[in-house]
Amino acid sequence: MSATEQQQPSRAVLGDVSIRPLQEGDLDAADRVMRMAFGTFLGAPDPMTVFGDMDYVRSRFAAEPSWAFAAELDGEVVGSNFASRWGSFGFFGPVTVRVDLWDRGIARRLMRPIMDLFDQWQVRQAGLFTFPQSPKHIGLYQKFGFWPQHLTPLMERQVAPSGAREYSTYSEVSESERSTILGGCRDVTDAIFEGLDVEHEIRATAAQTLGDTVLLHDDSGLVGFAVCHCGAGEAGSGACFVKFAAVRPGPKAGDLFERLLDACEALAGERGLQRMVAGVNVARHDAYRRLLARGYRVWLEGVIMQRPNEPGYCRPDVYVIDDLR
């Protein structure tokens, strides 16, 4: 996700801007820049309140500080960018620049260490979420080999406490058994896209107490899971945000997906949360259709851009929830 502007030929690049690793002491400034940038781009009456208590900067820095970068000008943080790695798949964002410095090439500079990481990791594919109505955003990322594909709607619905509990959670698994569970999650994702692995996301969610990971089993073992952020953090107060969810591919995948959604909604009800939030790429058509049928409605749309320009795991036969914000 990004709130930046593409460099314009008539505006000079700021020669004294430096790009460096983001530090813990930078987080307040980076958070202010991020909120003002998105709030301004989205036309919010008070840009600083656009996300409420949702927090993208601190949680992503805490997940892996060495994957976070700052732009500095005259001793002040004026932009930031964050990389994420899911095994063989990488993505980045939010990338933001201070509003008065838009159109000065800072976003391009913030992309360079991200691309270096992707090369170092040798990811099979990399992606991002951006605004489909912004030619400047799309044009910027095309310069780095990313190409727009299908829309990714961000969807929501109200939830209420449910009945029987038919799932377990990562937090309930003993330390001695967690490696087995993580291996099972890896088996699910690898069957969808070779090398896809969200262990980092599962561990970060647990370590920061951002929520929990729902685990879905049948007689054959682990068949699905969902990393859910609950309340203040990336989800925001009162919300359960499905950061990533997947079920094992095959003829039963649609039914498993429904069961996994039931489990996520049940978790939200148990935690006293009122709102479910889930993003799904519309190339995963049946997954998208099933969310609509359950009463989920779109509140914002983005577009996924990927490098190389291939479907990856955005395919009709895939039942995955993610939005790469």
CSV table of C-alpha atoms in Angstrom, one decimal:
chain,number,residue,atom,x,y,z
A,1,MET,CA,0.0,0.0,0.0
A,2,SER,CA,1.3,3.4,-0.8
A,3,ALA,CA,0.5,7.1,-0.5
A,4,THR,CA,3.2,8.8,-2.6
A,5,GLU,CA,3.4,10.7,-5.9
A,6,GLN,CA,5.5,9.8,-8.9
A,7,GLN,CA,8.5,12.0,-9.6
A,8,GLN,CA,7.7,14.6,-12.2
A,9,PRO,CA,10.3,15.8,-14.8
A,10,SER,CA,9.9,19.4,-13.8
A,11,ARG,CA,10.7,18.8,-10.2
A,12,ALA,CA,14.3,18.2,-9.1
A,13,VAL,CA,15.2,15.2,-7.0
A,14,LEU,CA,16.3,16.2,-3.5
A,15,GLY,CA,20.0,15.5,-3.4
A,16,ASP,CA,20.3,15.7,0.3
A,17,VAL,CA,17.7,13.1,1.1
A,18,SER,CA,19.3,9.9,2.6
A,19,ILE,CA,17.7,6.5,2.8
A,20,ARG,CA,18.7,4.4,5.8
A,21,PRO,CA,17.3,1.7,8.1
A,22,LEU,CA,14.3,2.8,10.2
A,23,GLN,CA,15.1,3.0,13.9
A,24,GLU,CA,12.8,2.6,16.9
A,25,GLY,CA,13.2,6.3,17.7
A,26,ASP,CA,11.8,7.2,14.2
A,27,LEU,CA,8.4,5.4,14.7
A,28,ASP,CA,6.4,8.4,15.9
A,29,ALA,CA,7.6,10.6,13.0
A,30,ALA,CA,7.1,7.8,10.4
A,31,ASP,CA,3.6,7.2,11.8
A,32,ARG,CA,2.7,10.9,11.4
A,33,VAL,CA,4.0,11.0,7.9
A,34,MET,CA,2.0,7.8,7.0
A,35,ARG,CA,-1.3,9.1,8.4
A,36,MET,CA,-1.0,12.5,6.8
A,37,ALA,CA,0.0,11.1,3.5
A,38,PHE,CA,-2.9,8.6,3.3
A,39,GLY,CA,-5.4,11.0,4.8
A,40,THR,CA,-4.5,13.7,2.3
A,41,PHE,CA,-4.6,11.4,-0.7
A,42,LEU,CA,-8.0,10.0,0.4
A,43,GLY,CA,-9.4,13.4,1.0
A,44,ALA,CA,-10.2,13.0,4.7
A,45,PRO,CA,-11.4,16.1,6.4
A,46,ASP,CA,-8.9,15.5,9.2
A,47,PRO,CA,-6.1,13.5,7.5
A,48,MET,CA,-4.5,12.4,10.8
A,49,THR,CA,-7.6,10.5,11.9
A,50,VAL,CA,-8.0,8.5,8.7
A,51,PHE,CA,-7.0,5.2,10.3
A,52,GLY,CA,-8.2,5.7,13.8
A,53,ASP,CA,-6.1,3.5,16.0
A,54,MET,CA,-5.1,1.2,13.2
A,55,ASP,CA,-1.3,1.0,13.2
A,56,TYR,CA,0.8,-0.1,10.2
A,57,VAL,CA,4.2,1.4,11.1
A,58,ARG,CA,4.9,0.0,14.6
A,59,SER,CA,3.6,-3.5,14.0
A,60,ARG,CA,5.6,-4.0,10.7
A,61,PHE,CA,8.7,-2.5,12.3
A,62,ALA,CA,8.4,-4.9,15.3
A,63,ALA,CA,7.9,-7.9,13.0
A,64,GLU,CA,11.4,-7.4,11.4
A,65,PRO,CA,13.2,-4.1,12.0
A,66,SER,CA,15.8,-4.9,9.3
A,67,TRP,CA,13.1,-4.8,6.6
A,68,ALA,CA,12.1,-1.2,7.3
A,69,PHE,CA,13.6,1.9,5.8
A,70,ALA,CA,13.4,5.6,6.3
A,71,ALA,CA,14.0,8.7,4.1
A,72,GLU,CA,15.7,11.5,6.1
A,73,LEU,CA,16.0,15.2,5.2
A,74,ASP,CA,17.7,17.7,7.5
A,75,GLY,CA,17.7,15.3,10.4
A,76,GLU,CA,13.9,14.5,10.0
A,77,VAL,CA,12.1,11.4,8.9
A,78,VAL,CA,10.2,12.4,5.7
A,79,GLY,CA,9.1,8.9,4.5
A,80,SER,CA,9.3,5.2,5.1
A,81,ASN,CA,8.8,1.8,3.4
A,82,PHE,CA,8.5,-1.7,4.7
A,83,ALA,CA,9.2,-5.1,3.1
A,84,SER,CA,7.5,-8.3,4.0
A,85,ARG,CA,8.5,-11.9,3.1
A,86,TRP,CA,6.2,-14.9,2.8
A,87,GLY,CA,8.7,-17.5,1.8
A,88,SER,CA,9.0,-17.3,-2.0
A,89,PHE,CA,6.7,-14.3,-2.2
A,90,GLY,CA,7.6,-10.7,-1.2
A,91,PHE,CA,5.6,-7.5,-0.9
A,92,PHE,CA,6.1,-4.0,0.4
A,93,GLY,CA,4.2,-1.1,2.0
A,94,PRO,CA,3.1,1.1,3.3
A,95,VAL,CA,5.4,3.4,1.4
A,96,THR,CA,4.7,7.0,2.3
A,97,VAL,CA,6.3,10.5,1.8
A,98,ARG,CA,5.7,13.7,3.7
A,99,VAL,CA,3.0,15.6,1.8
A,100,ASP,CA,5.0,18.8,1.1
A,101,LEU,CA,7.7,16.6,-0.5
A,102,TRP,CA,5.6,14.7,-3.0
A,103,ASP,CA,6.8,14.6,-6.6
A,104,ARG,CA,10.4,14.9,-5.6
A,105,GLY,CA,11.6,11.3,-6.3
A,106,ILE,CA,11.8,10.2,-2.6
A,107,ALA,CA,9.4,7.3,-3.2
A,108,ARG,CA,11.8,6.0,-5.9
A,109,ARG,CA,14.7,6.1,-3.5
A,110,LEU,CA,12.6,4.3,-0.9
A,111,MET,CA,12.0,1.5,-3.4
A,112,ARG,CA,15.7,0.7,-3.9
A,113,PRO,CA,16.5,-1.1,-0.6
A,114,ILE,CA,13.2,-3.0,-1.0
A,115,MET,CA,14.2,-4.3,-4.5
A,116,ASP,CA,17.6,-5.2,-3.1
A,117,LEU,CA,15.9,-7.4,-0.4
A,118,PHE,CA,13.7,-9.1,-3.0
A,119,ASP,CA,16.8,-9.9,-5.1
A,120,GLN,CA,18.7,-11.1,-2.0
A,121,TRP,CA,15.7,-13.3,-1.0
A,122,GLN,CA,15.4,-14.6,-4.6
A,123,VAL,CA,11.6,-14.4,-4.4
A,124,ARG,CA,9.7,-16.1,-7.1
A,125,GLN,CA,7.2,-13.2,-7.2
A,126,ALA,CA,6.7,-9.8,-5.6
A,127,GLY,CA,3.6,-7.7,-5.3
A,128,LEU,CA,2.0,-4.6,-3.8
A,129,PHE,CA,-1.4,-3.1,-3.2
A,130,THR,CA,-2.1,0.4,-4.6
A,131,PHE,CA,-4.9,2.7,-5.8
A,132,PRO,CA,-6.3,1.8,-9.2
A,133,GLN,CA,-7.5,5.4,-9.7
A,134,SER,CA,-3.9,6.8,-9.5
A,135,PRO,CA,-1.9,6.8,-12.7
A,136,LYS,CA,1.1,8.2,-10.7
A,137,HIS,CA,1.2,5.3,-8.3
A,138,ILE,CA,0.8,2.7,-11.0
A,139,GLY,CA,3.4,4.5,-13.3
A,140,LEU,CA,5.9,4.6,-10.4
A,141,TYR,CA,5.8,0.9,-9.7
A,142,GLN,CA,5.8,-0.1,-13.4
A,143,LYS,CA,9.3,1.5,-13.5
A,144,PHE,CA,10.4,-1.3,-11.1
A,145,GLY,CA,8.8,-4.1,-13.1
A,146,PHE,CA,5.4,-4.4,-11.3
A,147,TRP,CA,2.3,-4.5,-13.5
A,148,PRO,CA,-1.4,-4.0,-12.5
A,149,GLN,CA,-3.6,-7.1,-12.5
A,150,HIS,CA,-6.9,-7.7,-10.8
A,151,LEU,CA,-8.7,-5.6,-8.2
A,152,THR,CA,-8.4,-6.5,-4.6
A,153,PRO,CA,-11.6,-5.3,-2.7
A,154,LEU,CA,-11.3,-4.7,1.0
A,155,MET,CA,-14.5,-6.2,2.5
A,156,GLU,CA,-16.3,-6.0,5.8
A,157,ARG,CA,-19.3,-7.3,7.6
A,158,GLN,CA,-20.7,-7.2,11.2
A,159,VAL,CA,-20.4,-10.3,13.3
A,160,ALA,CA,-22.0,-11.5,16.5
A,161,PRO,CA,-21.1,-14.3,18.9
A,162,SER,CA,-21.6,-17.7,17.4
A,163,GLY,CA,-22.4,-21.2,18.7
A,164,ALA,CA,-20.2,-24.3,18.7
A,165,ARG,CA,-16.5,-23.9,18.4
A,166,GLU,CA,-15.0,-26.1,15.6
A,167,TYR,CA,-11.5,-24.8,15.5
A,168,SER,CA,-8.3,-24.4,17.5
A,169,THR,CA,-5.7,-21.6,17.7
A,170,TYR,CA,-2.0,-21.3,17.5
A,171,SER,CA,-1.9,-19.8,21.0
A,172,GLU,CA,-3.4,-23.0,22.4
A,173,VAL,CA,-0.6,-25.1,20.9
A,174,SER,CA,2.3,-26.0,23.2
A,175,GLU,CA,5.7,-24.8,22.4
A,176,SER,CA,6.9,-28.3,21.6
A,177,GLU,CA,4.1,-28.8,19.0
A,178,ARG,CA,4.3,-25.4,17.3
A,179,SER,CA,7.0,-26.5,14.8
A,180,THR,CA,4.6,-29.3,13.6
A,181,ILE,CA,1.7,-26.8,13.2
A,182,LEU,CA,3.9,-24.4,11.3
A,183,GLY,CA,5.0,-27.2,9.0
A,184,GLY,CA,1.3,-28.0,8.4
A,185,CYS,CA,0.6,-24.4,7.5
A,186,ARG,CA,3.6,-24.5,5.2
A,187,ASP,CA,2.2,-27.6,3.5
A,188,VAL,CA,-1.1,-25.8,2.8
A,189,THR,CA,0.5,-22.7,1.3
A,190,ASP,CA,3.2,-24.6,-0.7
A,191,ALA,CA,0.4,-26.6,-2.4
A,192,ILE,CA,-1.0,-23.3,-3.6
A,193,PHE,CA,2.2,-21.6,-4.6
A,194,GLU,CA,5.6,-23.3,-4.4
A,195,GLY,CA,7.6,-21.9,-1.5
A,196,LEU,CA,4.8,-19.7,-0.1
A,197,ASP,CA,5.3,-19.6,3.7
A,198,VAL,CA,3.7,-17.2,6.2
A,199,GLU,CA,5.4,-18.6,9.3
A,200,HIS,CA,6.9,-15.1,9.8
A,201,GLU,CA,3.4,-13.6,9.9
A,202,ILE,CA,2.1,-16.3,12.3
A,203,ARG,CA,5.0,-15.8,14.7
A,204,ALA,CA,4.9,-12.0,14.5
A,205,THR,CA,1.2,-11.9,15.3
A,206,ALA,CA,1.8,-14.1,18.3
A,207,ALA,CA,4.9,-12.3,19.6
A,208,GLN,CA,3.1,-8.9,19.4
A,209,THR,CA,-0.2,-10.3,20.8
A,210,LEU,CA,-1.9,-8.7,17.8
A,211,GLY,CA,-4.4,-11.6,17.6
A,212,ASP,CA,-4.2,-15.3,16.9
A,213,THR,CA,-4.0,-17.9,14.1
A,214,VAL,CA,-7.1,-20.0,13.6
A,215,LEU,CA,-6.3,-23.7,12.8
A,216,LEU,CA,-8.7,-25.9,10.8
A,217,HIS,CA,-8.4,-29.7,10.9
A,218,ASP,CA,-10.2,-32.7,9.4
A,219,ASP,CA,-9.4,-36.4,9.6
A,220,SER,CA,-6.4,-35.9,7.4
A,221,GLY,CA,-4.8,-33.2,9.5
A,222,LEU,CA,-4.4,-29.4,9.1
A,223,VAL,CA,-6.4,-28.3,6.1
A,224,GLY,CA,-6.6,-24.5,6.6
A,225,PHE,CA,-5.5,-21.6,8.8
A,226,ALA,CA,-6.1,-17.9,9.1
A,227,VAL,CA,-3.9,-15.2,10.7
A,228,CYS,CA,-6.3,-12.9,12.4
A,229,HIS,CA,-5.4,-9.5,13.9
A,230,CYS,CA,-7.9,-8.6,16.7
A,231,GLY,CA,-8.5,-5.1,17.9
A,232,ALA,CA,-6.0,-2.2,18.2
A,233,GLY,CA,-3.1,-2.7,15.8
A,234,GLU,CA,-3.5,-3.4,12.1
A,235,ALA,CA,-7.1,-4.3,12.6
A,236,GLY,CA,-8.3,-1.3,14.7
A,237,SER,CA,-10.5,-1.3,17.7
A,238,GLY,CA,-13.6,-3.5,17.4
A,239,ALA,CA,-12.4,-5.3,14.3
A,240,CYS,CA,-11.0,-8.7,13.3
A,241,PHE,CA,-8.7,-8.3,10.3
A,242,VAL,CA,-7.9,-11.5,8.4
A,243,LYS,CA,-4.3,-10.8,7.4
A,244,PHE,CA,-3.9,-14.1,5.6
A,245,ALA,CA,-6.0,-17.2,5.2
A,246,ALA,CA,-5.7,-20.3,3.1
A,247,VAL,CA,-7.2,-23.8,2.7
A,248,ARG,CA,-5.7,-26.8,1.1
A,249,PRO,CA,-6.5,-26.9,-2.7
A,250,GLY,CA,-8.6,-29.6,-4.1
A,251,PRO,CA,-12.3,-30.5,-4.8
A,252,LYS,CA,-13.3,-29.7,-1.1
A,253,ALA,CA,-11.5,-26.4,-1.0
A,254,GLY,CA,-14.7,-24.3,-1.3
A,255,ASP,CA,-16.4,-26.1,1.6
A,256,LEU,CA,-13.2,-25.8,3.7
A,257,PHE,CA,-13.1,-22.1,2.9
A,258,GLU,CA,-16.6,-21.7,4.3
A,259,ARG,CA,-15.6,-23.6,7.4
A,260,LEU,CA,-12.5,-21.4,7.8
A,261,LEU,CA,-14.6,-18.2,7.5
A,262,ASP,CA,-17.0,-19.6,10.1
A,263,ALA,CA,-14.0,-20.1,12.4
A,264,CYS,CA,-12.7,-16.6,11.9
A,265,GLU,CA,-16.1,-15.1,12.6
A,266,ALA,CA,-16.4,-17.2,15.7
A,267,LEU,CA,-13.0,-16.0,16.9
A,268,ALA,CA,-14.1,-12.4,16.4
A,269,GLY,CA,-17.3,-13.1,18.4
A,270,GLU,CA,-15.3,-14.7,21.2
A,271,ARG,CA,-13.1,-11.7,21.4
A,272,GLY,CA,-16.1,-9.4,21.6
A,273,LEU,CA,-15.3,-7.8,18.2
A,274,GLN,CA,-18.1,-6.5,16.0
A,275,ARG,CA,-16.5,-6.1,12.5
A,276,MET,CA,-14.8,-8.6,10.2
A,277,VAL,CA,-12.4,-7.2,7.6
A,278,ALA,CA,-11.0,-9.3,4.8
A,279,GLY,CA,-9.4,-8.5,1.4
A,280,VAL,CA,-9.5,-10.9,-1.5
A,281,ASN,CA,-8.2,-10.6,-5.0
A,282,VAL,CA,-11.1,-11.0,-7.5
A,283,ALA,CA,-9.0,-13.4,-9.6
A,284,ARG,CA,-9.8,-15.8,-6.9
A,285,HIS,CA,-13.4,-15.6,-8.1
A,286,ASP,CA,-15.1,-18.2,-6.1
A,287,ALA,CA,-13.5,-17.0,-2.8
A,288,TYR,CA,-14.7,-13.5,-3.6
A,289,ARG,CA,-18.2,-14.7,-4.5
A,290,ARG,CA,-18.5,-16.6,-1.3
A,291,LEU,CA,-17.6,-13.6,0.8
A,292,LEU,CA,-20.2,-11.6,-1.0
A,293,ALA,CA,-22.8,-14.3,-0.4
A,294,ARG,CA,-22.0,-14.2,3.3
A,295,GLY,CA,-22.9,-10.5,3.4
A,296,TYR,CA,-19.4,-9.0,3.1
A,297,ARG,CA,-19.5,-5.6,1.4
A,298,VAL,CA,-16.7,-3.6,-0.3
A,299,TRP,CA,-15.5,-0.5,1.5
A,300,LEU,CA,-12.3,0.2,-0.5
A,301,GLU,CA,-10.8,-1.2,-3.6
A,302,GLY,CA,-7.1,-1.5,-4.5
A,303,VAL,CA,-5.3,-3.1,-7.4
A,304,ILE,CA,-2.5,-5.7,-7.0
A,305,MET,CA,0.6,-5.2,-9.0
A,306,GLN,CA,3.1,-8.1,-9.4
A,307,ARG,CA,6.6,-8.8,-10.7
A,308,PRO,CA,6.8,-10.8,-12.9
A,309,ASN,CA,3.5,-10.2,-14.5
A,310,GLU,CA,2.1,-13.6,-13.8
A,311,PRO,CA,-1.0,-14.8,-11.8
A,312,GLY,CA,1.1,-16.4,-9.0
A,313,TYR,CA,-1.5,-17.5,-6.4
A,314,CYS,CA,-4.2,-15.1,-7.7
A,315,ARG,CA,-6.1,-17.9,-9.6
A,316,PRO,CA,-9.7,-19.0,-9.7
A,317,ASP,CA,-8.9,-22.4,-8.1
A,318,VAL,CA,-7.2,-20.7,-5.0
A,319,TYR,CA,-9.0,-19.9,-1.7
A,320,VAL,CA,-6.8,-17.3,-0.1
A,321,ILE,CA,-7.6,-14.1,1.8
A,322,ASP,CA,-4.9,-11.4,1.7
A,323,ASP,CA,-4.7,-7.8,0.4
A,324,LEU,CA,-1.0,-6.8,0.6
A,325,ARG,CA,-1.7,-3.5,2.4
